[in-house]
Each structure stands twice: as C-alpha cells, then as structure tokens.
Coordinates of C-alpha atoms in Angstrom, one line a residue:
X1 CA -42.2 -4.4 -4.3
X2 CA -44.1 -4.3 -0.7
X3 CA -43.4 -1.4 1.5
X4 CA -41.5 -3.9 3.7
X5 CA -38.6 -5.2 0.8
X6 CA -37.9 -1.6 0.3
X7 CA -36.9 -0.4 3.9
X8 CA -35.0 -4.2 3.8
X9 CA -33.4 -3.5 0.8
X10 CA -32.2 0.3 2.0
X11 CA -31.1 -1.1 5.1
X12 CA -28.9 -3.2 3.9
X13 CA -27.6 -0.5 1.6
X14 CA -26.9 1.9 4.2
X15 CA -25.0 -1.2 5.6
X16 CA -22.6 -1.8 3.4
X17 CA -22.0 2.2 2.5
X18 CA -21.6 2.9 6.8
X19 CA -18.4 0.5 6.5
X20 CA -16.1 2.9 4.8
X21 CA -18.3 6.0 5.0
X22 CA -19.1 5.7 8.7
X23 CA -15.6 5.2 9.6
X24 CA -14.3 8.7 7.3
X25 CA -17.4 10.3 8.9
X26 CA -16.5 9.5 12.1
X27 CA -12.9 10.5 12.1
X28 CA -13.9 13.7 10.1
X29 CA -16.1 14.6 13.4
X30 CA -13.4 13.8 15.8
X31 CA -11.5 16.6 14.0
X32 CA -13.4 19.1 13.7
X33 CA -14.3 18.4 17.7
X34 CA -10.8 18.9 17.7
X35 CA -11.0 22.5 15.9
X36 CA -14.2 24.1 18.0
X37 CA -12.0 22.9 21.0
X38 CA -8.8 24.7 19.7
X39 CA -11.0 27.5 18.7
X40 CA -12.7 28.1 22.4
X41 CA -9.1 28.6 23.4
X42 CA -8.5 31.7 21.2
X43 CA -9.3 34.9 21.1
X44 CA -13.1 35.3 20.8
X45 CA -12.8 37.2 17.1
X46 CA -11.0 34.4 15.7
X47 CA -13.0 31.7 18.1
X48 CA -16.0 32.9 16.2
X49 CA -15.0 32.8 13.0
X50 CA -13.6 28.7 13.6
X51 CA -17.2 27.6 15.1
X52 CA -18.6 29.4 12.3
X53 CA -16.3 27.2 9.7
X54 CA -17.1 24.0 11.9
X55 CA -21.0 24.5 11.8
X56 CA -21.9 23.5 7.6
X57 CA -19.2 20.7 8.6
X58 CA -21.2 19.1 11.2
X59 CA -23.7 17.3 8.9
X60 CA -20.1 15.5 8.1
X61 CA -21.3 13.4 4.9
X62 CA -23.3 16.5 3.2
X63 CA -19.7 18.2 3.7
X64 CA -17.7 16.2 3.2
X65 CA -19.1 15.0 0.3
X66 CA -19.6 18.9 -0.8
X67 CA -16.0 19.7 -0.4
X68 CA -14.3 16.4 -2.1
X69 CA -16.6 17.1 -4.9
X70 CA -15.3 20.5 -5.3
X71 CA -12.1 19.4 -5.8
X72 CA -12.6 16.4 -8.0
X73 CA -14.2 19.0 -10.0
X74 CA -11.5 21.7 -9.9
X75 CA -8.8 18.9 -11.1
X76 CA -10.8 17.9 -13.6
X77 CA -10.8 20.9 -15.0
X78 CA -7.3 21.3 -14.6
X79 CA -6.6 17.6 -15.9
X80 CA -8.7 18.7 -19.3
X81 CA -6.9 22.5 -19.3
X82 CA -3.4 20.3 -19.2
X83 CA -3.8 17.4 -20.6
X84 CA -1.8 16.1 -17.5
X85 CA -2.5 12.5 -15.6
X86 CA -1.3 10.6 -13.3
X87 CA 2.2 11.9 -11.7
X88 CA 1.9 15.4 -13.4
X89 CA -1.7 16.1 -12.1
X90 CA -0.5 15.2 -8.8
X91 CA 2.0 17.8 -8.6
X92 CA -0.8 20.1 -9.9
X93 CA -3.1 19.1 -7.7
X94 CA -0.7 19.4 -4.9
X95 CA 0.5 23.5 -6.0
X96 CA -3.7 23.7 -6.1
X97 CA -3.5 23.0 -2.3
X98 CA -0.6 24.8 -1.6
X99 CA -1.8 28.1 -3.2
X100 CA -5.6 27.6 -1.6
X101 CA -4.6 26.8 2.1
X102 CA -2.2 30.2 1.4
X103 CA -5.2 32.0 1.3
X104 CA -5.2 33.2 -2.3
X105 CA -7.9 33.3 -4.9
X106 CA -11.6 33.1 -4.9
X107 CA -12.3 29.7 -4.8
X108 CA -10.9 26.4 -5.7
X109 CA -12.1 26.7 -8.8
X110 CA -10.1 30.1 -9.8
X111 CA -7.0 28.4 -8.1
X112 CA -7.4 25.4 -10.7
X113 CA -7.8 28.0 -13.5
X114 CA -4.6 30.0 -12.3
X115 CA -2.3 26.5 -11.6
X116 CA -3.5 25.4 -15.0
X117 CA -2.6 28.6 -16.8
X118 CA 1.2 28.7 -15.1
X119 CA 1.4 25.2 -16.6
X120 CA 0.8 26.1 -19.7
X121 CA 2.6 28.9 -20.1
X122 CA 5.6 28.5 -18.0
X123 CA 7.9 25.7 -18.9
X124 CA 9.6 23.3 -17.0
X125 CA 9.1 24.4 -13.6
X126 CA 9.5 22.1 -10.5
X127 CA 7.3 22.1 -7.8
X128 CA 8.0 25.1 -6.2
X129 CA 8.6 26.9 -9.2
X130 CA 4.7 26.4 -10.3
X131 CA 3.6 27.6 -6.6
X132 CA 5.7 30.8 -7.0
X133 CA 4.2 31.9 -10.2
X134 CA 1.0 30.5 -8.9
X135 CA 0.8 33.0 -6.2
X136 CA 2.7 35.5 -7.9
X137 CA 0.3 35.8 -10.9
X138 CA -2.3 36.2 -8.8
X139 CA -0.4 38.2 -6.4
X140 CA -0.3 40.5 -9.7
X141 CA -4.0 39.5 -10.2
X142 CA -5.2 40.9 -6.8
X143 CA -2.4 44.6 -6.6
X144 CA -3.0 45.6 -10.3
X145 CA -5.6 43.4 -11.8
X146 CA -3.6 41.9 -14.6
X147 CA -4.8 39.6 -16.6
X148 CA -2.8 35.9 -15.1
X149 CA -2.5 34.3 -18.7
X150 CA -0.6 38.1 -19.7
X151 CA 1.1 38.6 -16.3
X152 CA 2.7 34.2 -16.7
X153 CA 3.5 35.4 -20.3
X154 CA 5.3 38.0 -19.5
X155 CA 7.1 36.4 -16.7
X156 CA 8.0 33.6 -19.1
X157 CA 9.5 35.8 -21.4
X158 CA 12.0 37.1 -19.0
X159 CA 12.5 34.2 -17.3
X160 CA 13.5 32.7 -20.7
X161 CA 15.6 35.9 -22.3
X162 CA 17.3 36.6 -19.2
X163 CA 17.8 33.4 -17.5
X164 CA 16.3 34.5 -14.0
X165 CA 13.9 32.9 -11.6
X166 CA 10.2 32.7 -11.5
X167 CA 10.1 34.7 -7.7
X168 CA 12.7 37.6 -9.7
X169 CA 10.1 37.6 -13.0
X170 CA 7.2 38.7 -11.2
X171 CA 9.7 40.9 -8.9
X172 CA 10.4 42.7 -11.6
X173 CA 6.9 42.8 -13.2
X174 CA 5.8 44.2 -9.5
X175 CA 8.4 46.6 -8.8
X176 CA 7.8 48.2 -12.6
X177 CA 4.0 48.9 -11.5
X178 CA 5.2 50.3 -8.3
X179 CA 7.1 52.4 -10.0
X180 CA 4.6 54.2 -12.9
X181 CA 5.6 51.7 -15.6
X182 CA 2.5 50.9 -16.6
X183 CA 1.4 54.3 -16.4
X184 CA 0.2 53.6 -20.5
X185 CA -1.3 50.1 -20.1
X186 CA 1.7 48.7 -21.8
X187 CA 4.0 47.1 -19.3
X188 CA 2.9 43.5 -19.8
X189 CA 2.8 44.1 -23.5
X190 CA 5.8 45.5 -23.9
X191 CA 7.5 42.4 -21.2
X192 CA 6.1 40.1 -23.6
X193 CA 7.4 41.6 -26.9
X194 CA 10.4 43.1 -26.6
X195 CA 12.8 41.1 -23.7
X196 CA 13.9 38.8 -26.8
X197 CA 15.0 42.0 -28.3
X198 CA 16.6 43.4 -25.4
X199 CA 18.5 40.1 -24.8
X200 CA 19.9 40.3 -28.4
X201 CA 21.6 43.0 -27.7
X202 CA 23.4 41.9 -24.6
X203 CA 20.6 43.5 -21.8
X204 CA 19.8 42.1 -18.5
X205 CA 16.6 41.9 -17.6
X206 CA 17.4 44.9 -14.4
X207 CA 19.0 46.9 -17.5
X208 CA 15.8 46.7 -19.6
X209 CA 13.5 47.8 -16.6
X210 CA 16.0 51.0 -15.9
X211 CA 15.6 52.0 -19.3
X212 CA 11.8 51.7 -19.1
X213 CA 12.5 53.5 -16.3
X214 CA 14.9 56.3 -17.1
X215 CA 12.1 57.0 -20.1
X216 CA 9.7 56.7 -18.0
X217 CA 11.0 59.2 -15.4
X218 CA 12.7 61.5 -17.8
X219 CA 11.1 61.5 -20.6
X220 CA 7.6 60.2 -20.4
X221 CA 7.8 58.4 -23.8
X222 CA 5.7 55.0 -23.9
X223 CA 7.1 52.1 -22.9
X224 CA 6.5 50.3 -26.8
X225 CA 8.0 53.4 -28.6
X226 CA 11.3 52.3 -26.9
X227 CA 10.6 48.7 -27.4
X228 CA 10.6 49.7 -31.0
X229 CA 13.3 51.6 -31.5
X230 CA 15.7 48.5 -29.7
X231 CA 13.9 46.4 -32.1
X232 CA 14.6 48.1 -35.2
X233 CA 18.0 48.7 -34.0
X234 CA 18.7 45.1 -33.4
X235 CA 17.9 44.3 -36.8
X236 CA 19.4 46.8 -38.9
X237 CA 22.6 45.8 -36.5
X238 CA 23.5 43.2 -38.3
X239 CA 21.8 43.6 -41.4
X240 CA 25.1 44.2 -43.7
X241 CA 23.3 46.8 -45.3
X242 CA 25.2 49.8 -47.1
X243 CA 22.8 52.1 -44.7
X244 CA 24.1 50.1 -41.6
X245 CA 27.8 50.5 -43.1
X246 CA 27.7 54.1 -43.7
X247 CA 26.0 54.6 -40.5
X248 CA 28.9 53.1 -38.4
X249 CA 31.5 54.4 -40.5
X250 CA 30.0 57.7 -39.9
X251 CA 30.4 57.0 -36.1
X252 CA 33.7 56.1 -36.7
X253 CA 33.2 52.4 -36.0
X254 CA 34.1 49.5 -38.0
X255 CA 31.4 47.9 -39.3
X256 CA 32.4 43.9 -39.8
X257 CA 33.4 44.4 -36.2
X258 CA 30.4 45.7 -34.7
X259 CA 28.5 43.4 -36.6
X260 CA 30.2 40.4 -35.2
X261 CA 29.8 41.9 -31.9
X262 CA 25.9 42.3 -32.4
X263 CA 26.1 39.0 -33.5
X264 CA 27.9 37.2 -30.5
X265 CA 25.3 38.7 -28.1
X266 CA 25.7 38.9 -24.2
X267 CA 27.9 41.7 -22.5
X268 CA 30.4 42.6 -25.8
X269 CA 27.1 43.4 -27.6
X270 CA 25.6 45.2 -24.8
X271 CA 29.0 47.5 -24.5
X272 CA 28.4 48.2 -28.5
X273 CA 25.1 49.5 -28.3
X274 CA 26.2 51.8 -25.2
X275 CA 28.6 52.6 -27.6
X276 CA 27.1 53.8 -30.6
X277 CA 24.7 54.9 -28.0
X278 CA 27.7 57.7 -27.0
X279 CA 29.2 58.8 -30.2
X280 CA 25.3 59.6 -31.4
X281 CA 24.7 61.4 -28.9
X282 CA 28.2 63.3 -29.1
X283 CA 28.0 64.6 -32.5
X284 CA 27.8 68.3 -32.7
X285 CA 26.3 68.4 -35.8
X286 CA 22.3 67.8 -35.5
X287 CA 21.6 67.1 -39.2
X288 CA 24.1 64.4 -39.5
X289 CA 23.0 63.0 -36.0
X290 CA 19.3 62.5 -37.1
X291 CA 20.7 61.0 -40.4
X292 CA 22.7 58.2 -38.9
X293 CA 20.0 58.1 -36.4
X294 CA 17.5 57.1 -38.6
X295 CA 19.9 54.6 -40.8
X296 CA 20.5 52.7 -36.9
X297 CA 16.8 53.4 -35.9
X298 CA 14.7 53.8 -38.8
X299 CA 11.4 55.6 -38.1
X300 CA 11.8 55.0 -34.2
X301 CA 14.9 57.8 -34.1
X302 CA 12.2 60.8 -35.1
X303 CA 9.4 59.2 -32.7
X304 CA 12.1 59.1 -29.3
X305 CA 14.5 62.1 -30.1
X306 CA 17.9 63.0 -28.7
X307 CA 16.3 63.0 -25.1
X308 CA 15.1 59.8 -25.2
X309 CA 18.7 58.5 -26.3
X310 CA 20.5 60.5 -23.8
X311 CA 18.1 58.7 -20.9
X312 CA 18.7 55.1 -21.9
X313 CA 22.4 56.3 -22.2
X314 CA 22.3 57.2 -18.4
X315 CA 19.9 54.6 -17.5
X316 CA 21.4 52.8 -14.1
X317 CA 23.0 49.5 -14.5
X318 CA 21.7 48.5 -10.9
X319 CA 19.7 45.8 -9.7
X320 CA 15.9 47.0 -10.6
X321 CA 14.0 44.9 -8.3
X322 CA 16.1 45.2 -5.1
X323 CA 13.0 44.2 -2.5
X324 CA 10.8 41.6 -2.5
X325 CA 7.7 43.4 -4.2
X326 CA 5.7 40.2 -4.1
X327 CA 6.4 39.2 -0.5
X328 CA 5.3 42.9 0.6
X329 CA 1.9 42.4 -2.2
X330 CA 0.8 39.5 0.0
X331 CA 1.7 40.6 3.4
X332 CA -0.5 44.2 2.6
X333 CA -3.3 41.5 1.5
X334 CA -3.3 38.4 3.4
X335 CA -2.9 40.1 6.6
X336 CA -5.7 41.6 9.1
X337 CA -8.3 39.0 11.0
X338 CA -10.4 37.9 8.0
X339 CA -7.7 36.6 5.8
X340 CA -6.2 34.9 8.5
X341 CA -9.6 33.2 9.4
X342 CA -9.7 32.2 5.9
X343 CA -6.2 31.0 5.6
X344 CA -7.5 29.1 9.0
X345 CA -10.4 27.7 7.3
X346 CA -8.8 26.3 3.8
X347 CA -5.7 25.2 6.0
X348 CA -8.6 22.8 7.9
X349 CA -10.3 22.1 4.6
X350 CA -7.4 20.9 2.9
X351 CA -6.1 18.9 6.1
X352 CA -9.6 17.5 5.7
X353 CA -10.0 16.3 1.6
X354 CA -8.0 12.3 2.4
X355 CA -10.8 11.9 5.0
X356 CA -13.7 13.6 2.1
X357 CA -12.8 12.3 -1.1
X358 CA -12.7 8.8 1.1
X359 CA -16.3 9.8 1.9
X360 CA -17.0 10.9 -1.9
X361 CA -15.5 7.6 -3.5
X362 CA -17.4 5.3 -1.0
X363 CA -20.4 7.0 -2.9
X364 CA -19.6 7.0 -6.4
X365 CA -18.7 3.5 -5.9
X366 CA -22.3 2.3 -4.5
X367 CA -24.2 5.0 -7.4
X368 CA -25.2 2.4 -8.8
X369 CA -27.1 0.4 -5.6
X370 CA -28.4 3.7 -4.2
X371 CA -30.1 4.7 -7.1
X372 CA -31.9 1.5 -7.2
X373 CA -33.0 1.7 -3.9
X374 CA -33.9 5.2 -4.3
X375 CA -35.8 4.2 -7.7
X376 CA -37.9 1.3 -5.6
X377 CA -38.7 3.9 -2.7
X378 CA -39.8 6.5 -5.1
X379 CA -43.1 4.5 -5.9
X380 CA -43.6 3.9 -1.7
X381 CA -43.1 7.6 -1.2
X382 CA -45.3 9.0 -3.7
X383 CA -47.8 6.2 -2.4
X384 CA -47.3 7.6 1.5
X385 CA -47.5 11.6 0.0
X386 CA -50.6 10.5 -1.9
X387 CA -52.1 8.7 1.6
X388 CA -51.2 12.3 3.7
X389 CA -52.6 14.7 1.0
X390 CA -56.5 12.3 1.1
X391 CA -56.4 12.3 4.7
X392 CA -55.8 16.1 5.0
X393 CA -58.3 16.8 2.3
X394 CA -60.5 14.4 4.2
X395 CA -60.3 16.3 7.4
X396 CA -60.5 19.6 5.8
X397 CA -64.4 18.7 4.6
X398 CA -65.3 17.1 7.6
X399 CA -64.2 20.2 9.7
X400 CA -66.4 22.8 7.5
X401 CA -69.3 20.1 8.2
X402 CA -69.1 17.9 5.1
X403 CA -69.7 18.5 1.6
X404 CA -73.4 19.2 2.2
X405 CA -72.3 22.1 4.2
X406 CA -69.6 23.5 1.6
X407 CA -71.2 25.8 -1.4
X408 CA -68.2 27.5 -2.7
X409 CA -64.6 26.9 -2.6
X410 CA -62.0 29.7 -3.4
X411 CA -58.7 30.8 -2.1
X412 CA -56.2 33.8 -2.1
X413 CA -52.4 34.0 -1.6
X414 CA -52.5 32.2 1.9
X415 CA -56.1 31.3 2.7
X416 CA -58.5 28.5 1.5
X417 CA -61.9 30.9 1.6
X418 CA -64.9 28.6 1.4
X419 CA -68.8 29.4 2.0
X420 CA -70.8 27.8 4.3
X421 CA -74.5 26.5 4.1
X422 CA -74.5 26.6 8.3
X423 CA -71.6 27.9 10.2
X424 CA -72.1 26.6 13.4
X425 CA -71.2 23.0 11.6
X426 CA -67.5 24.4 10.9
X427 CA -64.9 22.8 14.0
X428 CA -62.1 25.3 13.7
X429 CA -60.4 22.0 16.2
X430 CA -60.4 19.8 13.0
X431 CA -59.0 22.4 10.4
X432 CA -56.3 23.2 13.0
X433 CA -55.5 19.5 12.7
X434 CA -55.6 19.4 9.3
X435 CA -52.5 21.9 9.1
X436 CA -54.1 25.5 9.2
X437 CA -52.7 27.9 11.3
X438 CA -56.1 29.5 12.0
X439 CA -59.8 30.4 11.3
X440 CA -61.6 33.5 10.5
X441 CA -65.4 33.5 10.8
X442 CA -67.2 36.2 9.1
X443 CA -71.3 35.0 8.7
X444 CA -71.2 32.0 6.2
X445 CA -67.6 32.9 4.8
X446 CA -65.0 30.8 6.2
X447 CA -61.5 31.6 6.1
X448 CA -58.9 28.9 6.6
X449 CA -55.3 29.6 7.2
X450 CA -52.8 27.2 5.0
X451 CA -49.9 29.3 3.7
X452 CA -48.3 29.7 0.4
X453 CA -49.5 26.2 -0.5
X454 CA -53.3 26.7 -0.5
X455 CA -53.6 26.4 -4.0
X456 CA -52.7 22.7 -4.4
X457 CA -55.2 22.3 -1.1
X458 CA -57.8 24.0 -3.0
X459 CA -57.5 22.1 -6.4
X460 CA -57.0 18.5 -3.9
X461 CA -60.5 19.7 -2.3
X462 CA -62.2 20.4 -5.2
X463 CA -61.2 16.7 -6.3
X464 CA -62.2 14.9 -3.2
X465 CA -65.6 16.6 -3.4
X466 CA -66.2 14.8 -6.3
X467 CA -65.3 11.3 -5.0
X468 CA -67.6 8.8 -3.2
X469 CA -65.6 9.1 -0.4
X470 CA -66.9 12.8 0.6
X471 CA -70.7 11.8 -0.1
X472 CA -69.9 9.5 3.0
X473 CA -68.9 12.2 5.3
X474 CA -71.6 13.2 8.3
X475 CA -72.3 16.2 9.4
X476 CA -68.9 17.5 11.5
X477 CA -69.0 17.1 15.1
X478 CA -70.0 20.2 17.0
X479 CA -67.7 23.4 16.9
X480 CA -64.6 22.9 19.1

C-alpha cells in the first residue's frame, strides 16, 4: 500500500475514534482542570499531593484508558470468583467502589478479591451489608493481619448462630483481639467452630466472648480447650445415655427435664447449663465432682479443672463489644495527610471511571480497524527506520573520510573506535550529525561517541562497507 493510503487510511481512523473518544477526553480534562484549580486553593501539603494525582492524568486517553482497564479487570475477576452477572455484579461492582474511594486496600485489585470473598462467604447481605464486612474484613486485615476468607468465616458464623449484624460480627471479632483473645492464634478458629455449639445451648454471642474472656483473664486456658468442653457437653446433654442420667441425678436434677430443656435451646437451655454449672461446682466432695464432671464433660473436665468452671460460672452476662472497635481501627488508619490524599485521589478516580470506561469501550470497539491500520503502517515504518539507519551509516563513513580511509572498525560499551589510514580526513562536523555526542582523536585511532547503542552502529557499518554504495563515497570534506 503506498506511504500515502496509509496516513489516509489512519486519518480517517483517528476520525471516527475522536467522535466519542475526543468528546470523554475532553470532558475528562475539564475535570481534572477542575481538581489542580481546587487543589491551588488548599493547603500546600495537600495541593501537592492533588497536582501530583492530576499529572499521569493529563495524557487523558493513556489514563483513562489505564484506569477503566483496571477496573474491567478487577470485575472480571470478581464476575469469575462469583459467578455473578448482570444485576448482582453491579451491586458488586458498586461495594468495589465504595470500599476503594474509602481508602482501604492496596489496590483495586485486592478490593475485588476482598468484595468477592464477603460474597461468598457471607450470605444474603444487602448492599450495605457487603460494604460493612468489606471494610471490616479488611479493617481486621490491616489491625491484626487476619486472614479475610477466616476473619468473613468467622463473622458468618456468629452472624448466623446468634442472629446479629454484620458491623456487631466483626465488633466482636475486634474487641476480642483488643482484649488478648487471641493471645494462642485461636480466636478465629475457635469463632468458626464452636458459636453453633454455644448457640445450642442457649449462649449469646456477648456471653460466649465473656467466657473466652473470663478464661482468658482468669485462667489462661486456650480458647479451643473451652470450645471443647461446651461441645462435648452439648452432646452428651441430650444424649439419653445412662452416664448422662446418673450424672444429673447425681446433681439432683431430673434428667427427661433437662434433656428437653437442652433440647428446646435459647434462654431455658442457657439457665440449665448455668445450672448444672452451680451444683458442680458446689459439691463438697472432689472425687464425686470430677466423676460427674467427666460423665457431662468427658475428657474436656480433666483438661479445664474446677477453675476453669468456676470462671465461666462468673463470666459477665454484659454486652462484650460495647464500642465501636472497627470505627476506632479505621479512624487510627485512615487518618493523617497521606491517607487522606489517597482517599482524595480514589474519590477523583472513581468520580472519573463513566468518563474512562467510555474512553476504554470506544477502543475495544474500533480493535479491530486500529489494528489494521497499525498492521499496514508497520511495513511504512520499518521502511522509514530502515531509510534513517543507511543515511546515518552513510554519514558515519563519509565523516572518517570514506571507506578507503577506514582500516579497522571496533567498539566498546559507548564508543564506535575505528582506525584511520589519514586522520586529517576525519570531520568530527559530520559524525556530530550523524548522532555522536563527540570525538576523541588519539593519532590514527578515532573514537566516536554513540551511547549504549553502538553496537547495532558497528554491525550497520560493517554492512554498508560492504555495499556499492560506500565504494562510491569521496574522500570527506576537510576537518570541520
């Protein structure tokens, strides 16, 4: 194709792409005008930091290409995490937003990962509820580095055992780290596998965290030995074993009622286990107290002891989480002047992504047509390239005096180091021309100055040398 049908054919190109991408381009750069402006009015710290956002976005296609790209991306990933489409990835996409221009996370990418995670493991949440667990995973993430996929499990489970809210899950979760919980590495854990045992028996999910922490405080037994002991004692409960019988009889209880009790759940079963709880604990006799013990307990009774007993016997009944541990997380981390630049910057970016992922459909939808045109150029630009390189090499040999003059041709790391049959034929004036930054004369040893590329110099002089076209070279002009 001539020279000339190309440029037509990528004129017209850039033509029909400037319709829609000129227009999101140029309503992109009236905003962030907009921005520096706003950003001249603050306070210089915070001035800085906005030009310094605004600068990348000047060259407003390469950005805004770069950042809807990003994003397509990161819900893509999300889409194939979730399987969700259409409605359902919007609401994703829109808590992915949300979260980001909040100023948590890395990157899009580990927001898309953490919204995508929350999906899957926390049911049934609206909106809001995905954007609270969102940040308060990560919240979690950033305080105590736990894992989010372990920290939304956990959550989950209480949410689902004890019927609270997403924001009181991860209250609860946050104030029990505060508080030395997890002073074994088993807090999450123990969250994840225990709450349905603790809710069998009639707990609330503020009565299970004071009896962590009462054991915790007083006793300094792990957090899963007590998980064990309220899961073997939920079992044998209502097992209708003779074991189970004898042990309640020996308490003094009646069995078929305390079973049913067990059995009903919620607050009559919680006021049962309290109960056998206190008439353990009050038997004066230690032998028979470690044998009924063990028939309620199993194995667990030995491992805990009386002391661990008596400290879920006085645990508080209280409200556990009484602040707002994850509001005071992300006021200690999203404060100071860097993460409120940042929360600045994502706040613009995501104002920003209608006008980009305009920009970024406009060019997947002409791929195909600017692919061609860069497929027909490609030929023309090699052909130009190839032009340049002859008429540099050409230069080169006429400004050491021609290839009569030139005996040997070497080079280093920077420098094209040729010998000379006569010096005074070399023009330093036409090598300058030719690209080198200077010219070292020592007897019949020239040095020419090219750069890191004088190797593919070398090898293009060698070449030429052997071509018709340097036997026709005179001798150079004199010395400039």
């Amino acid at each position: 194709m001539p020279k000339s049908k190309v440029m037509e054919l990528a004129i017209k190109i850039a033509g029909k792409v400037d319709k829609s991408l000129g227009k999101s381009v140029k309503t992109s750069s009236k905003q962030l005008n907009s921005i520096v402006k706003v950003a001249n009015r603050v306070s210089t710290g915070v001035a800085a930091g906005m030009a310094a956002m605004g600068t990348g976005a000047l060259a407003a296609g390469k950005y805004m290409t770069g950042l809807a790209n990003e994003w397509q991306q990161a819900t893509t990933q999300v889409a194939n995490a979730t399987g969700a489409a259409g409605r359902e990835l919007e609401t994703l996409r829109g808590v992915m937003e949300d979260v980001y221009a909040s100023g948590f996370g890395e990157d899009v990418a580990a927001i898309g990962d953490a919204v995508a995670i929350v999906d899957r493991n926390m049911k049934d949440l609206s909106k809001g509820g995905l954007t609270s667990a969102t940040k308060g995973a990560l919240a979690l993430q950033q305080a105590f580095d736990y894992d989010v996929a372990e920290s939304t499990r956990a959550a989950e489970a209480i949410r689902k055992n004890f019927n609270v809210s997403v924001e009181d899950a991860f209250n609860l979760i946050a104030t029990g780290a505060q508080n030395g919980l997890d002073f074994s590495g088993e807090l999450i854990d123990s969250i994840n596998e225990y709450s349905v045992q603790f809710a069998k028996l009639g707990f609330s999910a503020d009565q299970m965290f004071q009896v962590y922490q009462a054991g915790a405080d007083g006793t300094a037994w792990n957090l899963d030995k007590v998980g064990d002991a309220v899961k073997e004692f939920s079992i044998r409960a209502i097992d209708g074993s003779d074991t189970t019988i004898a042990a309640y009889q020996a308490l003094g209880l009646n069995a078929d009622q305390m079973m049913d009790r067990f059995a009903a759940g919620g607050e009559g079963a919680n006021k049962a286990f309290f109960d056998v709880i206190d008439r353990l604990l009050d038997l004066d006799d230690k032998v028979q107290r470690d044998a009924v013990g063990v028939k309620l307990f199993g194995t667990m009774w030995e491992d805990l002891g009386v002391d661990a007993l008596q400290a879920m016997a006085d645990a508080s009944d209280a409200a556990y989480a009484t602040g707002d541990a994850i509001e005071q997380i992300n006021q200690a981390s999203l404060s100071g002047l860097d993460s409120t630049v940042r929360q600045i910057g994502r706040q613009f970016e995501v104002a920003m992504l209608p006008a980009a992922e305009r920009v970024y459909n406009t060019l997947t939808d002409r791929a195909p047509e600017i692919a061609d045109a860069i497929s027909n150029l490609s030929p023309v630009v090699e052909e130009i390239a190839g032009d340049f390189a002859d008429m540099a090499t050409d230069a080169i040999t006429d400004g050491l005096g021609g290839k009569a003059n030139i005996t040997d041709v070497d080079c280093c790391a920077t420098r094209l180091r040729i010998t000379v049959a006569d010096p005074d034929k070399v023009s330093d004036g036409l090598l300058k021309q030719s690209g080198a930054s200077g010219v070292v004369h020592k007897g019949n040893g020239i040095q020419v100055i090219y750069g890191p590329q004088v190797a593919v110099i070398k090898s293009n002089l060698v070449d030429f040398m052997e071509t018709p076209a340097a036997d026709a070279l005179g001798e150079a002009p004199a010395p400039a």
